[in-house]
CSV table of N, CA and C in Angstrom, one decimal:
chain,number,residue,atom,x,y,z
A,1,MET,N,0.8,-1.2,0.0
A,1,MET,CA,0.0,0.0,0.0
A,1,MET,C,0.9,1.3,0.0
A,2,SER,N,2.1,1.1,0.4
A,2,SER,CA,3.0,2.3,0.4
A,2,SER,C,3.3,2.8,-1.0
A,3,VAL,N,3.1,1.9,-2.0
A,3,VAL,CA,3.4,2.3,-3.4
A,3,VAL,C,2.3,3.2,-4.0
A,4,ALA,N,1.0,3.1,-3.6
A,4,ALA,CA,-0.1,3.9,-4.1
A,4,ALA,C,0.1,5.4,-3.8
A,5,PRO,N,0.4,5.8,-2.6
A,5,PRO,CA,0.6,7.2,-2.4
A,5,PRO,C,1.8,7.8,-3.2
A,6,ASN,N,2.8,7.0,-3.3
A,6,ASN,CA,3.9,7.5,-4.1
A,6,ASN,C,3.5,7.7,-5.6
A,7,ASN,N,2.8,6.8,-6.1
A,7,ASN,CA,2.3,6.9,-7.5
A,7,ASN,C,1.3,8.1,-7.6
A,8,ALA,N,0.5,8.3,-6.6
A,8,ALA,CA,-0.5,9.4,-6.6
A,8,ALA,C,0.3,10.7,-6.6
A,9,ASP,N,1.4,10.8,-5.8
A,9,ASP,CA,2.2,12.0,-5.8
A,9,ASP,C,2.8,12.3,-7.1
A,10,LYS,N,3.3,11.2,-7.8
A,10,LYS,CA,3.8,11.4,-9.1
A,10,LYS,C,2.8,11.9,-10.1
A,11,ILE,N,1.6,11.2,-10.1
A,11,ILE,CA,0.6,11.6,-11.0
A,11,ILE,C,0.1,13.1,-10.7
A,12,GLN,N,0.0,13.4,-9.4
A,12,GLN,CA,-0.3,14.8,-9.1
A,12,GLN,C,0.7,15.8,-9.5
A,13,SER,N,2.0,15.4,-9.4
A,13,SER,CA,3.0,16.4,-9.9
A,13,SER,C,3.0,16.5,-11.4
A,14,VAL,N,2.6,15.5,-12.1
A,14,VAL,CA,2.5,15.6,-13.6
A,14,VAL,C,1.3,16.4,-13.9
A,15,ILE,N,0.2,16.3,-13.2
A,15,ILE,CA,-1.0,17.1,-13.5
A,15,ILE,C,-0.7,18.5,-13.2
A,16,ASN,N,0.1,18.8,-12.1
A,16,ASN,CA,0.4,20.2,-11.8
A,16,ASN,C,1.5,20.7,-12.6
A,17,ASP,N,2.1,20.0,-13.5
A,17,ASP,CA,3.2,20.4,-14.3
A,17,ASP,C,4.4,20.7,-13.4
A,18,ASP,N,4.6,19.8,-12.5
A,18,ASP,CA,5.7,20.0,-11.5
A,18,ASP,C,6.9,19.1,-11.9
A,19,LEU,N,7.1,18.9,-13.1
A,19,LEU,CA,8.2,18.0,-13.5
A,19,LEU,C,9.6,18.5,-13.4
A,20,PHE,N,9.7,19.8,-13.4
A,20,PHE,CA,11.0,20.5,-13.4
A,20,PHE,C,11.1,21.5,-12.3
A,21,PRO,N,12.3,21.7,-11.8
A,21,PRO,CA,12.5,22.7,-10.7
A,21,PRO,C,11.9,24.0,-11.1
A,22,THR,N,11.2,24.6,-10.2
A,22,THR,CA,10.5,25.9,-10.5
A,22,THR,C,11.1,27.1,-9.8
A,23,VAL,N,10.6,27.6,-8.8
A,23,VAL,CA,10.9,28.9,-8.3
A,23,VAL,C,12.3,29.0,-7.8
A,24,THR,N,13.1,30.0,-8.3
A,24,THR,CA,14.4,30.3,-7.7
A,24,THR,C,14.1,31.2,-6.5
A,25,HIS,N,14.9,31.0,-5.5
A,25,HIS,CA,14.7,31.8,-4.3
A,25,HIS,C,15.1,33.3,-4.6
A,26,VAL,N,14.3,34.1,-3.9
A,26,VAL,CA,14.5,35.6,-4.0
A,26,VAL,C,15.9,36.0,-3.6
A,27,SER,N,16.5,35.3,-2.6
A,27,SER,CA,17.9,35.6,-2.2
A,27,SER,C,18.9,35.3,-3.3
A,28,ASP,N,18.6,34.3,-4.1
A,28,ASP,CA,19.5,34.0,-5.3
A,28,ASP,C,19.4,35.1,-6.3
A,29,VAL,N,18.2,35.6,-6.6
A,29,VAL,CA,18.0,36.7,-7.6
A,29,VAL,C,18.7,37.9,-7.0
A,30,LYS,N,18.5,38.2,-5.7
A,30,LYS,CA,19.1,39.4,-5.1
A,30,LYS,C,20.6,39.3,-5.2
A,31,GLN,N,21.2,38.1,-5.0
A,31,GLN,CA,22.6,38.0,-5.0
A,31,GLN,C,23.2,38.2,-6.4
A,32,VAL,N,22.5,37.7,-7.4
A,32,VAL,CA,22.9,38.0,-8.8
A,32,VAL,C,22.8,39.4,-9.2
A,33,LEU,N,21.7,40.1,-8.8
A,33,LEU,CA,21.6,41.5,-9.0
A,33,LEU,C,22.6,42.4,-8.3
A,34,GLU,N,23.0,42.0,-7.1
A,34,GLU,CA,24.0,42.7,-6.4
A,34,GLU,C,25.4,42.6,-7.1
A,35,PHE,N,25.6,41.4,-7.7
A,35,PHE,CA,26.9,41.2,-8.4
A,35,PHE,C,26.8,42.0,-9.7
A,36,MET,N,25.7,42.1,-10.3
A,36,MET,CA,25.6,42.8,-11.6
A,36,MET,C,25.7,44.3,-11.4
A,37,LYS,N,25.5,44.8,-10.2
A,37,LYS,CA,25.5,46.2,-10.0
A,37,LYS,C,26.8,46.9,-10.4
A,38,ASP,N,27.9,46.1,-10.3
A,38,ASP,CA,29.2,46.7,-10.7
A,38,ASP,C,29.6,46.3,-12.1
A,39,VAL,N,28.9,45.3,-12.7
A,39,VAL,CA,29.3,44.9,-14.1
A,39,VAL,C,28.3,45.2,-15.1
A,40,ALA,N,27.1,45.7,-14.8
A,40,ALA,CA,26.0,45.9,-15.7
A,40,ALA,C,26.4,47.0,-16.7
A,41,ALA,N,27.1,48.0,-16.3
A,41,ALA,CA,27.4,49.1,-17.2
A,41,ALA,C,29.0,49.2,-17.3
A,42,PRO,N,29.6,48.6,-18.3
A,42,PRO,CA,31.0,48.6,-18.4
A,42,PRO,C,31.4,50.1,-18.8
A,43,LEU,N,32.6,50.4,-18.4
A,43,LEU,CA,33.1,51.7,-18.7
A,43,LEU,C,33.5,51.8,-20.2
A,44,SER,N,33.2,52.9,-20.9
A,44,SER,CA,33.5,53.0,-22.3
A,44,SER,C,35.0,53.4,-22.4
A,45,GLU,N,35.4,53.3,-23.6
A,45,GLU,CA,36.8,53.6,-23.9
A,45,GLU,C,37.1,55.1,-23.5
A,46,GLU,N,36.2,56.0,-23.8
A,46,GLU,CA,36.4,57.4,-23.5
A,46,GLU,C,36.5,57.6,-22.0
A,47,GLN,N,35.6,56.9,-21.2
A,47,GLN,CA,35.7,57.0,-19.8
A,47,GLN,C,37.0,56.5,-19.2
A,48,VAL,N,37.5,55.4,-19.7
A,48,VAL,CA,38.8,54.9,-19.3
A,48,VAL,C,39.9,55.9,-19.6
A,49,ARG,N,39.9,56.5,-20.8
A,49,ARG,CA,40.9,57.5,-21.1
A,49,ARG,C,40.8,58.7,-20.2
A,50,ALA,N,39.5,59.1,-19.9
A,50,ALA,CA,39.4,60.3,-19.0
A,50,ALA,C,39.9,59.9,-17.6
A,51,ILE,N,39.7,58.7,-17.1
A,51,ILE,CA,40.2,58.3,-15.8
A,51,ILE,C,41.7,58.3,-15.8
A,52,LEU,N,42.3,57.7,-16.9
A,52,LEU,CA,43.8,57.7,-17.0
A,52,LEU,C,44.3,59.1,-17.0
A,53,LEU,N,43.7,60.0,-17.7
A,53,LEU,CA,44.1,61.4,-17.8
A,53,LEU,C,44.1,62.1,-16.4
A,54,LEU,N,42.9,61.9,-15.7
A,54,LEU,CA,42.8,62.4,-14.3
A,54,LEU,C,43.9,61.9,-13.4
A,55,GLU,N,44.1,60.6,-13.5
A,55,GLU,CA,45.2,60.0,-12.6
A,55,GLU,C,46.5,60.6,-13.0
A,56,SER,N,46.8,60.8,-14.3
A,56,SER,CA,48.1,61.3,-14.7
A,56,SER,C,48.2,62.8,-14.2
A,57,LEU,N,47.2,63.6,-14.4
A,57,LEU,CA,47.2,65.0,-13.9
A,57,LEU,C,47.4,65.0,-12.4
A,58,GLY,N,46.7,64.1,-11.7
A,58,GLY,CA,46.8,64.2,-10.3
A,58,GLY,C,48.1,63.7,-9.7
A,59,SER,N,48.9,63.0,-10.5
A,59,SER,CA,50.2,62.5,-10.0
A,59,SER,C,51.3,63.6,-10.2
A,60,ASN,N,50.9,64.7,-10.6
A,60,ASN,CA,51.9,65.8,-10.8
A,60,ASN,C,52.2,66.4,-9.4
A,61,LYS,N,53.3,66.0,-8.8
A,61,LYS,CA,53.6,66.3,-7.4
A,61,LYS,C,53.9,67.8,-7.3
A,62,ARG,N,54.5,68.4,-8.3
A,62,ARG,CA,54.9,69.8,-8.2
A,62,ARG,C,53.6,70.7,-8.1
A,63,LEU,N,52.6,70.3,-8.8
A,63,LEU,CA,51.3,71.0,-8.9
A,63,LEU,C,50.4,70.7,-7.7
A,64,HIS,N,50.3,69.4,-7.4
A,64,HIS,CA,49.2,69.0,-6.4
A,64,HIS,C,49.8,68.4,-5.1
A,65,GLY,N,51.1,68.3,-5.0
A,65,GLY,CA,51.7,67.6,-3.8
A,65,GLY,C,51.5,66.1,-3.9
A,66,ASP,N,51.3,65.6,-2.7
A,66,ASP,CA,51.1,64.1,-2.6
A,66,ASP,C,49.7,63.6,-2.8
A,67,LYS,N,48.8,64.6,-2.8
A,67,LYS,CA,47.3,64.2,-2.8
A,67,LYS,C,46.8,64.4,-4.3
A,68,ASN,N,46.1,63.5,-4.8
A,68,ASN,CA,45.5,63.6,-6.1
A,68,ASN,C,44.1,64.2,-5.9
A,69,PRO,N,43.9,65.5,-6.4
A,69,PRO,CA,42.6,66.2,-6.2
A,69,PRO,C,41.5,65.6,-7.0
A,70,TYR,N,41.8,64.7,-8.0
A,70,TYR,CA,40.8,64.1,-8.8
A,70,TYR,C,40.4,62.8,-8.4
A,71,ALA,N,40.9,62.3,-7.2
A,71,ALA,CA,40.5,61.0,-6.7
A,71,ALA,C,39.0,60.8,-6.5
A,72,GLY,N,38.4,61.8,-6.0
A,72,GLY,CA,37.0,61.8,-5.8
A,72,GLY,C,36.2,61.6,-7.1
A,73,ILE,N,36.6,62.4,-8.1
A,73,ILE,CA,35.9,62.3,-9.4
A,73,ILE,C,36.1,60.9,-10.0
A,74,ILE,N,37.3,60.4,-9.9
A,74,ILE,CA,37.6,59.0,-10.4
A,74,ILE,C,36.8,58.0,-9.7
A,75,LYS,N,36.7,58.1,-8.4
A,75,LYS,CA,35.9,57.1,-7.6
A,75,LYS,C,34.4,57.2,-7.9
A,76,SER,N,33.9,58.4,-8.2
A,76,SER,CA,32.5,58.6,-8.5
A,76,SER,C,32.2,58.0,-9.9
A,77,ILE,N,33.1,58.2,-10.9
A,77,ILE,CA,32.9,57.7,-12.2
A,77,ILE,C,32.9,56.2,-12.2
A,78,THR,N,33.8,55.6,-11.5
A,78,THR,CA,33.9,54.1,-11.5
A,78,THR,C,32.9,53.5,-10.5
A,79,GLY,N,32.3,54.3,-9.7
A,79,GLY,CA,31.3,53.7,-8.7
A,79,GLY,C,29.9,54.1,-9.0
A,80,GLU,N,29.4,55.1,-8.3
A,80,GLU,CA,28.0,55.4,-8.3
A,80,GLU,C,27.5,55.9,-9.7
A,81,PHE,N,28.4,56.7,-10.5
A,81,PHE,CA,27.9,57.1,-11.8
A,81,PHE,C,27.8,56.0,-12.7
A,82,LYS,N,28.7,55.1,-12.7
A,82,LYS,CA,28.7,53.9,-13.5
A,82,LYS,C,27.4,53.1,-13.3
A,83,ARG,N,27.1,52.9,-12.0
A,83,ARG,CA,25.9,52.1,-11.7
A,83,ARG,C,24.6,52.9,-12.1
A,84,ALA,N,24.7,54.2,-12.0
A,84,ALA,CA,23.5,55.0,-12.3
A,84,ALA,C,23.1,55.0,-13.8
A,85,VAL,N,24.1,54.7,-14.7
A,85,VAL,CA,23.8,54.7,-16.1
A,85,VAL,C,23.6,53.3,-16.6
A,86,GLY,N,23.5,52.3,-15.7
A,86,GLY,CA,23.3,50.9,-16.1
A,86,GLY,C,22.0,50.8,-16.8
A,87,ARG,N,21.9,50.1,-17.9
A,87,ARG,CA,20.7,49.9,-18.6
A,87,ARG,C,19.7,49.0,-17.9
A,88,THR,N,18.5,49.4,-17.8
A,88,THR,CA,17.5,48.6,-17.2
A,88,THR,C,17.3,47.3,-17.9
A,89,GLU,N,17.4,47.3,-19.2
A,89,GLU,CA,17.2,46.0,-20.0
A,89,GLU,C,18.2,44.9,-19.6
A,90,THR,N,19.4,45.3,-19.2
A,90,THR,CA,20.3,44.3,-18.7
A,90,THR,C,19.8,43.6,-17.5
A,91,TYR,N,19.3,44.3,-16.6
A,91,TYR,CA,18.8,43.7,-15.3
A,91,TYR,C,17.5,42.8,-15.7
A,92,LEU,N,16.6,43.3,-16.5
A,92,LEU,CA,15.4,42.6,-16.9
A,92,LEU,C,15.8,41.3,-17.6
A,93,GLN,N,16.7,41.4,-18.5
A,93,GLN,CA,17.2,40.1,-19.2
A,93,GLN,C,17.8,39.1,-18.3
A,94,THR,N,18.5,39.6,-17.3
A,94,THR,CA,19.1,38.7,-16.3
A,94,THR,C,18.1,38.0,-15.5
A,95,ILE,N,17.1,38.8,-15.0
A,95,ILE,CA,16.0,38.2,-14.3
A,95,ILE,C,15.2,37.2,-15.1
A,96,GLU,N,15.0,37.5,-16.4
A,96,GLU,CA,14.3,36.5,-17.3
A,96,GLU,C,15.1,35.2,-17.4
A,97,GLU,N,16.4,35.3,-17.5
A,97,GLU,CA,17.2,34.2,-17.6
A,97,GLU,C,17.3,33.3,-16.4
A,98,LEU,N,17.0,33.9,-15.2
A,98,LEU,CA,17.0,33.2,-14.0
A,98,LEU,C,15.7,32.3,-13.8
A,99,ILE,N,14.7,32.7,-14.5
A,99,ILE,CA,13.4,31.9,-14.4
A,99,ILE,C,13.6,30.7,-15.3
A,100,PRO,N,13.3,29.5,-14.6
A,100,PRO,CA,13.5,28.2,-15.3
A,100,PRO,C,12.4,28.1,-16.4
A,101,LYS,N,12.8,27.6,-17.5
A,101,LYS,CA,11.8,27.5,-18.7
A,101,LYS,C,11.6,26.0,-18.9
A,102,PRO,N,10.3,25.7,-19.2
A,102,PRO,CA,10.1,24.3,-19.5
A,102,PRO,C,10.7,23.9,-20.8
A,103,PRO,N,11.0,22.6,-21.0
A,103,PRO,CA,11.7,22.2,-22.2
A,103,PRO,C,10.7,22.3,-23.4
A,104,LYS,N,11.3,22.4,-24.6
A,104,LYS,CA,10.5,22.5,-25.8
A,104,LYS,C,9.9,21.1,-26.1
A,105,PRO,N,8.6,21.0,-26.5
A,105,PRO,CA,8.0,19.7,-26.7
A,105,PRO,C,8.6,19.1,-28.0
A,106,ILE,N,8.7,17.8,-27.9
A,106,ILE,CA,9.2,17.0,-29.1
A,106,ILE,C,7.9,16.4,-29.8
A,107,ILE,N,7.8,16.8,-31.0
A,107,ILE,CA,6.6,16.3,-31.8
A,107,ILE,C,7.1,15.1,-32.6
A,108,MET,N,6.3,14.0,-32.5
A,108,MET,CA,6.7,12.7,-33.1
A,108,MET,C,5.8,12.5,-34.3
A,109,ALA,N,6.4,12.0,-35.4
A,109,ALA,CA,5.7,11.7,-36.6
A,109,ALA,C,5.1,10.3,-36.4
A,110,PRO,N,4.1,9.9,-37.2
A,110,PRO,CA,3.5,8.6,-37.1
A,110,PRO,C,4.4,7.5,-37.1
A,111,ASP,N,5.6,7.6,-37.8
A,111,ASP,CA,6.5,6.5,-37.9
A,111,ASP,C,7.5,6.5,-36.7
A,112,GLY,N,7.3,7.4,-35.7
A,112,GLY,CA,8.1,7.4,-34.5
A,112,GLY,C,9.3,8.3,-34.5
A,113,ARG,N,9.6,9.0,-35.5
A,113,ARG,CA,10.8,9.8,-35.6
A,113,ARG,C,10.4,11.3,-35.2
A,114,PRO,N,11.3,12.0,-34.6
A,114,PRO,CA,10.9,13.4,-34.2
A,114,PRO,C,10.8,14.3,-35.4
A,115,VAL,N,9.8,15.2,-35.4
A,115,VAL,CA,9.6,16.1,-36.5
A,115,VAL,C,10.1,17.5,-36.1
A,116,ARG,N,10.9,18.1,-37.0
A,116,ARG,CA,11.4,19.5,-36.7
A,116,ARG,C,10.3,20.5,-37.1
A,117,GLY,N,10.4,21.6,-36.4
A,117,GLY,CA,9.4,22.7,-36.7
A,117,GLY,C,9.6,23.3,-38.0
A,118,ARG,N,8.7,24.2,-38.4
A,118,ARG,CA,8.8,24.9,-39.7
A,118,ARG,C,9.9,25.9,-39.6
A,119,ARG,N,10.5,26.1,-40.8
A,119,ARG,CA,11.6,27.1,-40.9
A,119,ARG,C,11.1,28.3,-41.5
């Protein structure tokens, strides 16, 4: 009799379309989005050149001494400004990719071989 509840659970999971892992945890999504915060908007070539110029100008000890007056600007460009211009589509596409998708159905021909879709 212990076999019947097990089969009933299997049948119920098939009916509920519970064949594949479903919901990812919110903490996993949050962790991925936290990681993406720094990589979603890569610096452009012009931004990198500007940062290198500011670092070079700031390293002029005769003009600025030991302190680089442009350090705050460089930190802002590589930190909060970079995150502020991150494209929303990048985050939305990432969230869509985290959602598990059911497999594509395999359509069988009458002779038992798989049929490809229309091109």
